[in-house]
C-alpha positions in Angstrom: -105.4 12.0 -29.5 -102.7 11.3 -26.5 -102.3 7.7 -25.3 -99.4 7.5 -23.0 -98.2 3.8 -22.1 -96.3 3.2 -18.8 -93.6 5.1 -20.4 -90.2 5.3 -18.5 -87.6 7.7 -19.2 -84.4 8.5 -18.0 -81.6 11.5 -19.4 -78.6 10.3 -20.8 -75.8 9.7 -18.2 -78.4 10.4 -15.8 -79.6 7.6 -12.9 -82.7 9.4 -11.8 -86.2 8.6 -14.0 -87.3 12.1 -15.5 -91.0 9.7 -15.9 -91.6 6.4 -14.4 -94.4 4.6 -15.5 -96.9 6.9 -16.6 -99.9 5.8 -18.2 -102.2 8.5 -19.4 -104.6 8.9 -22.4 -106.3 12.2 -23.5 -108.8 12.1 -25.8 -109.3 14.7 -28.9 -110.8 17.8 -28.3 -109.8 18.1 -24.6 -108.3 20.9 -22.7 -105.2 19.2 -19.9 -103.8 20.9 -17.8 -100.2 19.5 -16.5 -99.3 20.6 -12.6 -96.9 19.4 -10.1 -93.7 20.6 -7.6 -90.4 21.5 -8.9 -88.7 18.4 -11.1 -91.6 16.5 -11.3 -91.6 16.1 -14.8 -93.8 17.9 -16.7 -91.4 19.1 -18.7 -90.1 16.2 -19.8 -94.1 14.6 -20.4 -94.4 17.5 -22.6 -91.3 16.7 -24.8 -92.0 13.0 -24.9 -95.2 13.8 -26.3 -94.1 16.5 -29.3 -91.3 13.6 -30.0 -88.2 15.5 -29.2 -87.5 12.5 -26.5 -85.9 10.5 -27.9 -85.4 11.7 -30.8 -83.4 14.8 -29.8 -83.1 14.2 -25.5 -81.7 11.0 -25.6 -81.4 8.6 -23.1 -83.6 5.7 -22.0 -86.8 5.2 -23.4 -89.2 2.5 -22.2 -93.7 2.2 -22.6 -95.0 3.7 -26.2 -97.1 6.6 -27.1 -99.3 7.5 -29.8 -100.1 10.9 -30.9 -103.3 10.8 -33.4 -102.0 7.0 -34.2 -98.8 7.9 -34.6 -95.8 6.1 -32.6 -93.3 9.0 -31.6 -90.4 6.9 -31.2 -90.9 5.6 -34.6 -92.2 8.8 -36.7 -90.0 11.5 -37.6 -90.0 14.6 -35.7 -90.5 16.9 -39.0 -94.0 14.4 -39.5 -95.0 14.9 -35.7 -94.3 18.5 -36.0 -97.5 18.8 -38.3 -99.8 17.1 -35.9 -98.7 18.9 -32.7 -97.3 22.1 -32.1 -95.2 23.0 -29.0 -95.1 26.6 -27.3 -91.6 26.7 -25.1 -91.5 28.8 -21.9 -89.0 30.8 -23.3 -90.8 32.5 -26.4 -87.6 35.0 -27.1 -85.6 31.9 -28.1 -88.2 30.3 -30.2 -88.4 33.6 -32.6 -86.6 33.5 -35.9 -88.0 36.7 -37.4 -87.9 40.4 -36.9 -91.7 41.0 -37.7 -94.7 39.1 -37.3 -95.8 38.4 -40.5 -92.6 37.0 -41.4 -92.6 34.9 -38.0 -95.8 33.0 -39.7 -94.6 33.1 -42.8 -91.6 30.8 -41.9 -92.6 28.2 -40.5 -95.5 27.7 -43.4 -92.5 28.1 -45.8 -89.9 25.2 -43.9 -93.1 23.1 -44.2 -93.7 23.1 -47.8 -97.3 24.7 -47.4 -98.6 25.7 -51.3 -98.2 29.7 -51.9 -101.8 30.1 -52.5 -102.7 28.6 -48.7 -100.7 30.7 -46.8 -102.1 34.4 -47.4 -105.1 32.3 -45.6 -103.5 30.8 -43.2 -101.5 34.0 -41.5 -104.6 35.7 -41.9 -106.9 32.9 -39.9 -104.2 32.2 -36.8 -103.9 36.0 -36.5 -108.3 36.5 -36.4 -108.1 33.5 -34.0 -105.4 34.8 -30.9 -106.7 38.2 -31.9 -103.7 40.2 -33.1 -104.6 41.2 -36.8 -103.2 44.5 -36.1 -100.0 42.9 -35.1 -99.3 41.7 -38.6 -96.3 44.4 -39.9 -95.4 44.9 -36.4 -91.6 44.5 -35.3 -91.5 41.6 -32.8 -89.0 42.9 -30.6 -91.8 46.2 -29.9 -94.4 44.0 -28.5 -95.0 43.2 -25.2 -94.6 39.4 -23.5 -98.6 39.0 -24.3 -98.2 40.0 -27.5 -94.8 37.8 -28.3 -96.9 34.7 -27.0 -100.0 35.7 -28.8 -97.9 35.6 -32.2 -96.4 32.4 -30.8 -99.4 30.3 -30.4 -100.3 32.2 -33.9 -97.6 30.3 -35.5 -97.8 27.4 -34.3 -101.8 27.6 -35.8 -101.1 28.4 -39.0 -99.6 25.1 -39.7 -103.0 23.5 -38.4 -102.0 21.1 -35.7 -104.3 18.4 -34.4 -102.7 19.2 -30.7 -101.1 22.2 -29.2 -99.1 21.6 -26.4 -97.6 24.5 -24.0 -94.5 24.2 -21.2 -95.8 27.6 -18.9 -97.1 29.8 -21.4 -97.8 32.7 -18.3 -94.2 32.4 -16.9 -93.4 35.8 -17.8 -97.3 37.6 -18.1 -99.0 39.6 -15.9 -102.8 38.1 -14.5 -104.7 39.8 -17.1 -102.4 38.5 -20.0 -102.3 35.1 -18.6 -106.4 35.0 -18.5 -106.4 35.9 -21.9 -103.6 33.1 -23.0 -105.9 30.7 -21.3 -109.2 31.9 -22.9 -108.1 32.0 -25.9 -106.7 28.4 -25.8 -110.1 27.3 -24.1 -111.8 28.9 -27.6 -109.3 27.2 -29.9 -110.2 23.8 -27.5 -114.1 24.3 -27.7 -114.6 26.2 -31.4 -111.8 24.5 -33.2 -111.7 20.9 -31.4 -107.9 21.3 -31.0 -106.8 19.4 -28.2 -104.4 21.3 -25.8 -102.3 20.1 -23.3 -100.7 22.8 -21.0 -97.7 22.8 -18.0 -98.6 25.4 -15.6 -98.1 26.3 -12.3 -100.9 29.0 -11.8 -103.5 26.0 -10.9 -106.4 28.7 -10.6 -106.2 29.5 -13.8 -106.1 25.6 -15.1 -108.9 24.9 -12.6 -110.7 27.7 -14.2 -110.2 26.9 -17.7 -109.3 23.2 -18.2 -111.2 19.9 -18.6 -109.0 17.7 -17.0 -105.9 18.1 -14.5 -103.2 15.7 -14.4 -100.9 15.6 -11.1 -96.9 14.7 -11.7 -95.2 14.0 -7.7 -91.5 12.5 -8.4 -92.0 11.7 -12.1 -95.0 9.5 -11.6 -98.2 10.7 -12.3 -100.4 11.2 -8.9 -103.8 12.2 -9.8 -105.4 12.5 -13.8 -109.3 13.6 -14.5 -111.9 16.0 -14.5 -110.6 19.1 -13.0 -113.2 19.3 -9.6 -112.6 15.5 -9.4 -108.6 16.1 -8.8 -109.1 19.2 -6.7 -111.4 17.0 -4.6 -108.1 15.4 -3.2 -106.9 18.7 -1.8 -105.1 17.2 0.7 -103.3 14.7 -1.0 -102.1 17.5 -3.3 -101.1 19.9 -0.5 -99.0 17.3 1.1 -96.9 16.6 -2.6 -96.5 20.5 -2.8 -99.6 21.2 -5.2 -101.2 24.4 -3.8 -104.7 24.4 -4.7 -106.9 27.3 -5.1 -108.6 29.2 -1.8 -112.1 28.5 -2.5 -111.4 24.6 -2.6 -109.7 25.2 0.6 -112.4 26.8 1.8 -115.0 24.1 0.6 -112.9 21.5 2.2 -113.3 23.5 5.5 -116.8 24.3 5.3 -117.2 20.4 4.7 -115.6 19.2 7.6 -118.2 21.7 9.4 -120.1 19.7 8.0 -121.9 22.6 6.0 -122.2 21.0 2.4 -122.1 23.4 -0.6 -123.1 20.7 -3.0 -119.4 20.1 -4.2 -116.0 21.7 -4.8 -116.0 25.6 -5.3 -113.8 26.9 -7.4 -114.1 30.5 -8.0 -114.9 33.2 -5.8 -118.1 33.9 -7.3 -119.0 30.3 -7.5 -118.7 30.0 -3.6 -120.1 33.3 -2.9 -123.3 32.0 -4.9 -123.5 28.8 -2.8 -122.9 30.1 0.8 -125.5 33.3 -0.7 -127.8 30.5 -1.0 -127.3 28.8 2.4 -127.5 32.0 4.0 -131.0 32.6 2.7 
């Protein structure tokens, strides 16, 4: 779906690379997750990918990638729009509607979509984030969940290929941020959308994601499956990557030289294994 190559990209009038030489490919129907400290890029990644650099950030552009075999420097941004879908960190700014229904409805409308598709269509991305009962709701009475449930909802209506998110949680409490995450890990599994997301809560991408991809300084550090990265807890630590307790805990327990058979990630996951030991 994704197939970044050694891409290089520098801001206008700025001297510093925003990416420098990343090379990365995700294939469809997998579930990234996008970490790293403070500047490291993963912003920027996430608008090379959707095609607003350089088509809107301008500056220096240098490697290629292809989204569903599609070069974004060479295909409009109105034509990549309708294979990937982008959720902003900032969801206030991103709505252009009062109500929810009328949030859907526009972008189906700016995108030429036939009348008799999109009665289905609002009515499908709503059933699939869960917020039916939403529908004739004003947007500015629902809470952050909710405003990033209706989001993601219209971003699906248009059917993208990819869905890509810059810190969808920023502003959620931990039980709206699990459900965020769940219910892009059903749209990943059920719908075979693939779905990149920049996050810093790495517990719940460890949790919920296929593969992690590690940004330090604009390059990328570590990419694959999520226990594989987290195996290099050390390594991540030292580039400001905090990674969940259990894996610290596993690393410990290893150097004890007490083997749990691999990573832990979860609390119930380790409690399970050292249960097990104990017996």
């Amino acid at each position: 779906m994704i197939r970044i190559s050694d891409v290089t990209f520098s801001y206008k009038n700025s001297q510093k690379k925003a990416l420098d030489g990343i090379s990365l490919h995700v294939p469809a129907g997998r579930f990234l997750g996008v970490i790293g400290a403070s500047g490291a890029g993963k912003t920027t990644l996430i608008r090379a990918v959707n095609g607003t650099i350089p088509h809107h950030h301008q500056g220096d552009f240098y490697g290629s990638i292809l989204v569903d075999g599609h070069d974004t420097f060479d295909t409009a941004l109105t034509d990549l729009s309708c294979i990937a879908g982008t959720v902003f960190q900032d969801i206030d700014s991103m709505m252009v509607s009062s109500c929810v229904e009328d949030e859907l409805l526009y972008g189906l409308e700016n995108f030429g979509v036939a009348r008799g598709q999109i009665e289905d269509r609002i009515r499908d991305a709503l059933e699939a984030v869960g917020i039916s009962q939403l529908r004739d709701r004003q947007i500015d009475a629902l809470s952050g969940g909710q405003k990033q449930k209706v989001a993601i909802a219209a971003i699906l209506a248009l059917r993208p290929k990819l869905l890509l998110l810059d810190e969808p949680t920023g502003e959620l409490d931990p039980q709206s941020s699990r459900q965020i995450f769940s219910i892009l890990q059903r749209l990943c599994r059920e719908e075979g959308i693939t779905v990149v997301v920049v996050e810093q809560k790495i517990m719940l991408l460890s949790e919920f994601a296929d593969d992690l991809a590690v940004l330090d300084q604009s390059r990328l550090a570590f990419h694959g499956p999520v226990r594989q990265v987290l195996a290099h807890s050390d390594e991540l630590e030292a580039i400001g990557v905090h990674c969940p307790r259990m894996v610290s805990l596993s690393k410990a327990l290893e150097r004890e030289q007490i083997d749990l058979g691999g990573i832990c990630v979860t609390v119930d996951e380790a409690a399970e294994k050292i249960g097990g030991l104990l017996k």
